[in-house]
Amino acid sequence: MMGELFSSGHTACAGCGMTNVIINILRAAGPDTIISNATSCSEIVSSQYPCSAWRVPYIHVAFECSAAVASGIEAALKRQGKKSNVIVIAGDGGTFDIGLQSLSGMVDRGHNVLYICYDNECYANTGVQRSSATPHGAWTTTSPYGAEMHGNPAGKKPIAEMMAAQGCKYVATSSVAYPLDIQQKVKKALAVEGPKFILIHQPCTLAWRYPPEKTVEIARMAIDCGLWVLYEIENGKLKITRRPSFRTGVKDYLKAQGRFSHLTDEEMGKIQEKAASDWKRFEGLEKTTAA
Ligand SMILES: Cc1ncc(C[n+]2csc(CCOP(=O)(O)OP(=O)(O)O)c2C)c(N)n1
């Protein structure tokens, strides 16, 4: 018995959610899978020469080309008459920012590849810089707080909706808090022919500044307060896959993390308002696209 396809012995931080994300991706995908992995925490902790935590074929590629390399792998397999799951795993920096053009090219050419971004809302591996996935108001080393700035002045890029708009056959959001949700969505995506995209929320103990044992709790809070919405978009139809109870307030979620500790009540109130209007928008999209 080999155990997990992503082995223990990697060098991730205590409490890192990303390794659980990968374990659950591979539980769903199985051994007939080829991984193209962008430079990120997931690569640094899993493939330090001469060791590897990967028990499936794996290639580490430059930050900006994970989707381009996966496209080439898929095209080569097709030419040889072979079929394996081809999956990209990349962080938010490698997806929302630096790998965006190669991801968009992959979707444009219609490759049969599943692109998965684990979203820890910053460039974690290089010491916590802001990415275009960093939420509004969050501290990072490049969005500090002081006289000039009060955390990240921008908001999150709507990458999943952008991928749906560009024509991905299957788009979903998921979270490290719900391993079966990850597995179901990965299985569903792999059954669809063409480009597909999954965005998985993954709290980072180091960057978000909370105790390592709280990763799953924080991830659940994000969903329950409405700041992280779980949904699928298939053939242009959006379906919310988990409805929050709203027993957690946005303020509870923000106050549980050091990266938001500088926010005033007024700033937190604005984030609450934005969460409420986003939730309304998703509910509206669910109704109108189902029609
Ligand atoms: C073109 C390029 N720019 C910058 C870097 C330096 N770099 C390596 S990993 C990394 C951070 C990756 O962030 P993200 O994709 O969000 O993944 P995470 O580290 O959070 O897992 C950076 C900036 C690089 N390797 N290549």
Short mmCIF file of C-alpha atoms and ligand atoms in Angstrom, two decimals:
data_model
loop_
_atom_site.label_atom_id
_atom_site.label_comp_id
_atom_site.label_asym_id
_atom_site.label_seq_id
_atom_site.Cartn_x
_atom_site.Cartn_y
_atom_site.Cartn_z
CA MET A 1 0.00 0.00 0.00
CA MET A 2 1.58 3.26 -1.13
CA GLY A 3 -0.70 5.60 0.83
CA GLU A 4 -1.30 9.10 -0.49
CA LEU A 5 -0.07 10.16 -3.94
CA PHE A 6 1.43 13.23 -2.22
CA SER A 7 3.68 11.76 0.45
CA SER A 8 4.61 12.88 3.94
CA GLY A 9 8.14 14.17 4.43
CA HIS A 10 7.60 17.39 2.50
CA THR A 11 8.72 20.60 4.18
CA ALA A 12 5.47 22.61 4.40
CA CYS A 13 4.82 24.76 7.49
CA ALA A 14 2.84 23.28 10.38
CA GLY A 15 -0.82 24.05 9.69
CA CYS A 16 -0.31 24.58 5.94
CA GLY A 17 -3.60 24.07 4.09
CA MET A 18 -2.02 23.72 0.65
CA THR A 19 -0.74 20.18 1.30
CA ASN A 20 -4.28 19.05 2.22
CA VAL A 21 -5.53 20.66 -0.97
CA ILE A 22 -3.01 18.66 -3.02
CA ILE A 23 -3.72 15.40 -1.17
CA ASN A 24 -7.42 15.75 -1.96
CA ILE A 25 -6.82 16.71 -5.60
CA LEU A 26 -4.77 13.54 -6.05
CA ARG A 27 -7.24 11.35 -4.14
CA ALA A 28 -9.82 12.38 -6.73
CA ALA A 29 -7.57 12.30 -9.80
CA GLY A 30 -5.77 9.02 -9.07
CA PRO A 31 -2.37 7.77 -10.26
CA ASP A 32 -2.93 8.30 -14.00
CA THR A 33 -2.20 12.01 -13.61
CA ILE A 34 0.55 14.35 -14.79
CA ILE A 35 1.17 17.52 -12.77
CA SER A 36 2.58 20.79 -14.12
CA ASN A 37 3.47 22.87 -11.07
CA ALA A 38 4.33 26.57 -11.09
CA THR A 39 7.01 27.91 -8.79
CA SER A 40 5.29 28.51 -5.42
CA CYS A 41 5.09 27.10 -1.89
CA SER A 42 3.68 23.88 -3.39
CA GLU A 43 6.83 23.42 -5.45
CA ILE A 44 9.36 24.59 -2.87
CA VAL A 45 8.10 22.24 -0.14
CA SER A 46 7.65 19.19 -2.36
CA SER A 47 10.53 18.93 -4.81
CA GLN A 48 13.81 19.97 -3.26
CA TYR A 49 16.49 18.07 -5.16
CA PRO A 50 17.07 15.12 -4.81
CA CYS A 51 13.74 14.48 -3.00
CA SER A 52 10.14 14.53 -4.19
CA ALA A 53 6.81 14.16 -2.39
CA TRP A 54 5.03 13.43 -5.70
CA ARG A 55 4.04 9.87 -6.52
CA VAL A 56 2.67 10.86 -9.91
CA PRO A 57 4.61 12.22 -12.93
CA TYR A 58 5.53 15.79 -12.06
CA ILE A 59 7.25 18.75 -13.68
CA HIS A 60 8.21 21.98 -11.99
CA VAL A 61 8.12 24.84 -14.47
CA ALA A 62 8.83 28.56 -14.40
CA PHE A 63 6.27 30.73 -12.68
CA GLU A 64 4.60 32.04 -15.81
CA CYS A 65 4.40 28.86 -17.92
CA SER A 66 2.57 26.13 -15.99
CA ALA A 67 -0.47 26.29 -18.30
CA ALA A 68 1.70 26.46 -21.44
CA VAL A 69 3.68 23.38 -20.35
CA ALA A 70 0.45 21.52 -19.50
CA SER A 71 -0.88 22.46 -22.96
CA GLY A 72 2.20 20.90 -24.56
CA ILE A 73 1.88 17.74 -22.46
CA GLU A 74 -1.77 17.38 -23.44
CA ALA A 75 -1.03 17.96 -27.13
CA ALA A 76 1.80 15.38 -27.05
CA LEU A 77 -0.42 12.79 -25.36
CA LYS A 78 -3.11 13.38 -27.99
CA ARG A 79 -0.58 12.93 -30.80
CA GLN A 80 0.53 9.63 -29.25
CA GLY A 81 -3.07 8.44 -28.85
CA LYS A 82 -2.71 8.38 -25.04
CA LYS A 83 -4.96 9.82 -22.36
CA SER A 84 -4.00 10.84 -18.81
CA ASN A 85 -5.28 13.56 -16.51
CA VAL A 86 -3.22 16.70 -17.07
CA ILE A 87 -3.46 19.05 -14.09
CA VAL A 88 -1.83 22.39 -13.34
CA ILE A 89 -1.28 23.31 -9.71
CA ALA A 90 -0.33 26.93 -9.08
CA GLY A 91 -0.64 29.58 -6.38
CA ASP A 92 -2.62 32.79 -6.74
CA GLY A 93 0.46 34.83 -7.72
CA GLY A 94 1.22 32.32 -10.47
CA THR A 95 -2.41 32.40 -11.63
CA PHE A 96 -4.02 35.81 -11.07
CA ASP A 97 -0.86 37.73 -12.03
CA ILE A 98 2.24 36.13 -13.50
CA GLY A 99 0.74 33.05 -15.23
CA LEU A 100 -2.45 34.75 -16.42
CA GLN A 101 -1.47 35.02 -20.08
CA SER A 102 -0.43 31.38 -20.38
CA LEU A 103 -3.63 30.29 -18.59
CA SER A 104 -5.69 32.43 -20.95
CA GLY A 105 -3.79 30.97 -23.94
CA MET A 106 -4.52 27.44 -22.73
CA VAL A 107 -8.25 28.21 -22.54
CA ASP A 108 -8.13 29.98 -25.91
CA ARG A 109 -6.64 26.90 -27.61
CA GLY A 110 -9.16 24.63 -25.89
CA HIS A 111 -6.70 22.23 -24.23
CA ASN A 112 -8.10 19.34 -22.23
CA VAL A 113 -6.37 20.47 -19.01
CA LEU A 114 -7.63 21.05 -15.47
CA TYR A 115 -6.03 24.20 -14.01
CA ILE A 116 -6.20 24.38 -10.21
CA CYS A 117 -5.19 27.46 -8.27
CA TYR A 118 -4.84 27.23 -4.49
CA ASP A 119 -5.51 30.73 -3.26
CA ASN A 120 -3.65 31.81 -0.13
CA GLU A 121 -4.25 35.42 -1.15
CA CYS A 122 -0.60 36.49 -1.43
CA TYR A 123 2.85 35.54 -2.71
CA ALA A 124 3.52 33.42 0.38
CA ASN A 125 6.68 31.61 -0.62
CA THR A 126 8.73 34.78 -1.09
CA GLY A 127 7.72 36.33 2.22
CA VAL A 128 4.11 37.56 1.78
CA GLN A 129 3.78 40.14 -0.98
CA ARG A 130 0.42 41.43 -2.26
CA SER A 131 -1.07 39.65 -5.30
CA SER A 132 -4.23 40.54 -7.18
CA ALA A 133 -5.93 37.84 -5.07
CA THR A 134 -5.17 39.71 -1.81
CA PRO A 135 -8.44 40.94 -0.26
CA HIS A 136 -9.16 44.59 0.37
CA GLY A 137 -7.58 45.92 3.58
CA ALA A 138 -5.24 42.96 4.17
CA TRP A 139 -1.71 43.54 5.40
CA THR A 140 1.14 42.16 3.30
CA THR A 141 4.75 43.36 3.14
CA THR A 142 3.88 45.37 0.01
CA SER A 143 0.51 46.58 1.35
CA PRO A 144 1.51 47.66 4.86
CA TYR A 145 -0.45 49.90 7.20
CA GLY A 146 0.67 53.29 8.43
CA ALA A 147 0.18 56.95 7.51
CA GLU A 148 0.22 56.32 3.73
CA MET A 149 -1.74 53.08 3.46
CA HIS A 150 -4.15 50.93 5.47
CA GLY A 151 -3.51 47.48 4.02
CA ASN A 152 -4.33 46.46 0.46
CA PRO A 153 -6.11 49.34 -1.32
CA ALA A 154 -7.41 47.10 -4.13
CA GLY A 155 -9.74 44.07 -4.06
CA LYS A 156 -9.64 40.52 -5.42
CA LYS A 157 -9.61 39.96 -9.17
CA PRO A 158 -12.66 37.84 -10.14
CA ILE A 159 -10.51 35.16 -11.74
CA ALA A 160 -13.07 32.30 -11.67
CA GLU A 161 -15.69 34.46 -13.39
CA MET A 162 -13.05 35.60 -15.90
CA MET A 163 -12.27 31.98 -16.76
CA ALA A 164 -15.99 31.23 -17.21
CA ALA A 165 -16.37 34.32 -19.40
CA GLN A 166 -13.46 33.16 -21.56
CA GLY A 167 -15.08 29.79 -22.19
CA CYS A 168 -13.80 27.28 -19.62
CA LYS A 169 -16.12 24.28 -19.82
CA TYR A 170 -16.24 23.85 -16.06
CA VAL A 171 -15.37 26.41 -13.38
CA ALA A 172 -15.66 25.94 -9.62
CA THR A 173 -14.57 27.43 -6.33
CA SER A 174 -13.77 25.21 -3.35
CA SER A 175 -12.05 25.34 0.03
CA VAL A 176 -9.55 23.38 2.10
CA ALA A 177 -12.29 23.31 4.77
CA TYR A 178 -14.30 20.78 2.73
CA PRO A 179 -12.10 17.94 1.37
CA LEU A 180 -15.05 16.09 -0.20
CA ASP A 181 -16.10 19.26 -2.01
CA ILE A 182 -12.57 19.44 -3.49
CA GLN A 183 -12.71 15.78 -4.52
CA GLN A 184 -16.17 15.98 -6.07
CA LYS A 185 -15.32 19.07 -8.08
CA VAL A 186 -12.00 17.64 -9.30
CA LYS A 187 -13.74 14.44 -10.42
CA LYS A 188 -16.47 16.40 -12.16
CA ALA A 189 -13.95 18.66 -13.90
CA LEU A 190 -11.85 15.73 -15.12
CA ALA A 191 -14.94 14.15 -16.70
CA VAL A 192 -15.44 17.26 -18.85
CA GLU A 193 -13.51 17.53 -22.15
CA GLY A 194 -11.72 20.87 -22.65
CA PRO A 195 -10.21 23.54 -20.39
CA LYS A 196 -11.51 23.73 -16.81
CA PHE A 197 -10.58 25.82 -13.80
CA ILE A 198 -10.93 25.33 -10.02
CA LEU A 199 -10.04 27.96 -7.41
CA ILE A 200 -9.45 26.61 -3.89
CA HIS A 201 -9.37 28.88 -0.85
CA GLN A 202 -6.44 28.07 1.44
CA PRO A 203 -5.69 30.07 4.58
CA CYS A 204 -1.96 30.52 5.28
CA THR A 205 -0.96 30.57 8.94
CA LEU A 206 2.19 32.59 8.28
CA ALA A 207 0.75 35.28 6.00
CA TRP A 208 -2.70 35.62 7.52
CA ARG A 209 -1.23 35.55 11.03
CA TYR A 210 -3.33 33.08 13.00
CA PRO A 211 -2.31 29.97 15.04
CA PRO A 212 -1.48 26.96 12.80
CA GLU A 213 -4.22 24.73 14.23
CA LYS A 214 -6.92 27.14 13.02
CA THR A 215 -6.52 26.72 9.24
CA VAL A 216 -9.75 24.77 8.71
CA GLU A 217 -11.68 26.93 11.18
CA ILE A 218 -10.63 30.13 9.37
CA ALA A 219 -11.49 28.61 5.98
CA ARG A 220 -14.98 27.68 7.26
CA MET A 221 -15.49 31.16 8.69
CA ALA A 222 -14.72 32.72 5.29
CA ILE A 223 -17.52 30.69 3.72
CA ASP A 224 -19.96 31.13 6.57
CA CYS A 225 -19.67 34.92 6.63
CA GLY A 226 -20.15 35.14 2.85
CA LEU A 227 -16.67 36.37 1.91
CA TRP A 228 -15.82 33.12 0.06
CA VAL A 229 -18.66 31.74 -2.06
CA LEU A 230 -18.64 28.09 -3.16
CA TYR A 231 -20.10 27.66 -6.64
CA GLU A 232 -19.82 25.91 -9.99
CA ILE A 233 -20.30 27.36 -13.46
CA GLU A 234 -21.20 24.81 -16.12
CA ASN A 235 -22.14 25.89 -19.63
CA GLY A 236 -22.67 29.43 -18.38
CA LYS A 237 -24.98 28.36 -15.54
CA LEU A 238 -23.91 29.30 -12.03
CA LYS A 239 -24.91 27.10 -9.08
CA ILE A 240 -24.09 27.92 -5.44
CA THR A 241 -22.91 24.63 -3.88
CA ARG A 242 -22.98 25.59 -0.21
CA ARG A 243 -25.22 28.19 1.38
CA PRO A 244 -23.69 30.04 4.35
CA SER A 245 -25.60 30.13 7.64
CA PHE A 246 -24.25 33.66 8.24
CA ARG A 247 -23.83 32.74 11.92
CA THR A 248 -20.27 34.04 11.50
CA GLY A 249 -20.05 37.78 10.89
CA VAL A 250 -17.45 39.29 8.56
CA LYS A 251 -15.97 41.05 11.62
CA ASP A 252 -15.47 37.69 13.42
CA TYR A 253 -13.56 36.40 10.38
CA LEU A 254 -11.42 39.55 10.09
CA LYS A 255 -10.67 39.71 13.82
CA ALA A 256 -9.43 36.12 13.85
CA GLN A 257 -6.46 37.13 11.65
CA GLY A 258 -3.51 39.38 12.36
CA ARG A 259 -3.40 40.62 8.75
CA PHE A 260 -6.59 42.61 9.39
CA SER A 261 -5.76 43.76 12.95
CA HIS A 262 -5.28 47.42 11.88
CA LEU A 263 -8.78 47.81 10.38
CA THR A 264 -11.19 50.26 11.99
CA ASP A 265 -14.85 49.43 12.70
CA GLU A 266 -15.80 51.61 9.74
CA GLU A 267 -13.44 49.74 7.40
CA MET A 268 -14.75 46.39 8.61
CA GLY A 269 -18.30 47.66 8.07
CA LYS A 270 -17.46 48.47 4.44
CA ILE A 271 -16.09 44.94 3.93
CA GLN A 272 -19.32 43.57 5.46
CA GLU A 273 -21.38 45.67 3.00
CA LYS A 274 -19.29 44.41 0.07
CA ALA A 275 -19.76 40.78 1.20
CA ALA A 276 -23.53 41.32 1.38
CA SER A 277 -23.69 42.89 -2.11
CA ASP A 278 -21.46 40.14 -3.60
CA TRP A 279 -23.70 37.47 -2.05
CA LYS A 280 -26.77 39.14 -3.55
CA ARG A 281 -25.02 39.26 -6.92
CA PHE A 282 -24.19 35.52 -6.81
CA GLU A 283 -27.75 34.65 -5.80
CA GLY A 284 -29.00 36.82 -8.68
CA LEU A 285 -26.63 35.12 -11.13
CA GLU A 286 -27.82 31.71 -9.95
CA LYS A 287 -31.43 32.69 -10.68
CA THR A 288 -30.84 34.39 -14.01
CA THR A 289 -28.42 31.85 -15.49
CA ALA A 290 -30.62 28.88 -14.47
CA ALA A 291 -33.54 30.37 -16.42
C1 LIG B 1 8.95 35.55 -13.15
C2 LIG B 1 9.22 35.32 -11.69
N1 LIG B 1 8.98 36.33 -10.82
C3 LIG B 1 9.19 36.14 -9.49
C4 LIG B 1 9.67 34.96 -9.03
C5 LIG B 1 9.94 34.78 -7.54
N2 LIG B 1 8.91 33.95 -6.92
C6 LIG B 1 9.05 32.62 -6.79
S1 LIG B 1 7.78 31.92 -5.99
C7 LIG B 1 7.03 33.41 -5.76
C8 LIG B 1 5.75 33.51 -4.98
C9 LIG B 1 4.67 32.60 -5.47
O1 LIG B 1 3.42 33.05 -5.06
P1 LIG B 1 2.12 32.25 -5.37
O2 LIG B 1 2.03 31.91 -6.82
O3 LIG B 1 0.96 32.97 -4.81
O4 LIG B 1 2.32 30.87 -4.60
P2 LIG B 1 2.60 30.67 -3.01
O5 LIG B 1 4.06 30.97 -2.79
O6 LIG B 1 1.71 31.62 -2.28
O7 LIG B 1 2.29 29.23 -2.78
C10 LIG B 1 7.78 34.44 -6.34
C11 LIG B 1 7.42 35.87 -6.33
C12 LIG B 1 9.94 33.92 -9.96
N3 LIG B 1 10.38 32.72 -9.58
N4 LIG B 1 9.69 34.13 -11.28
#
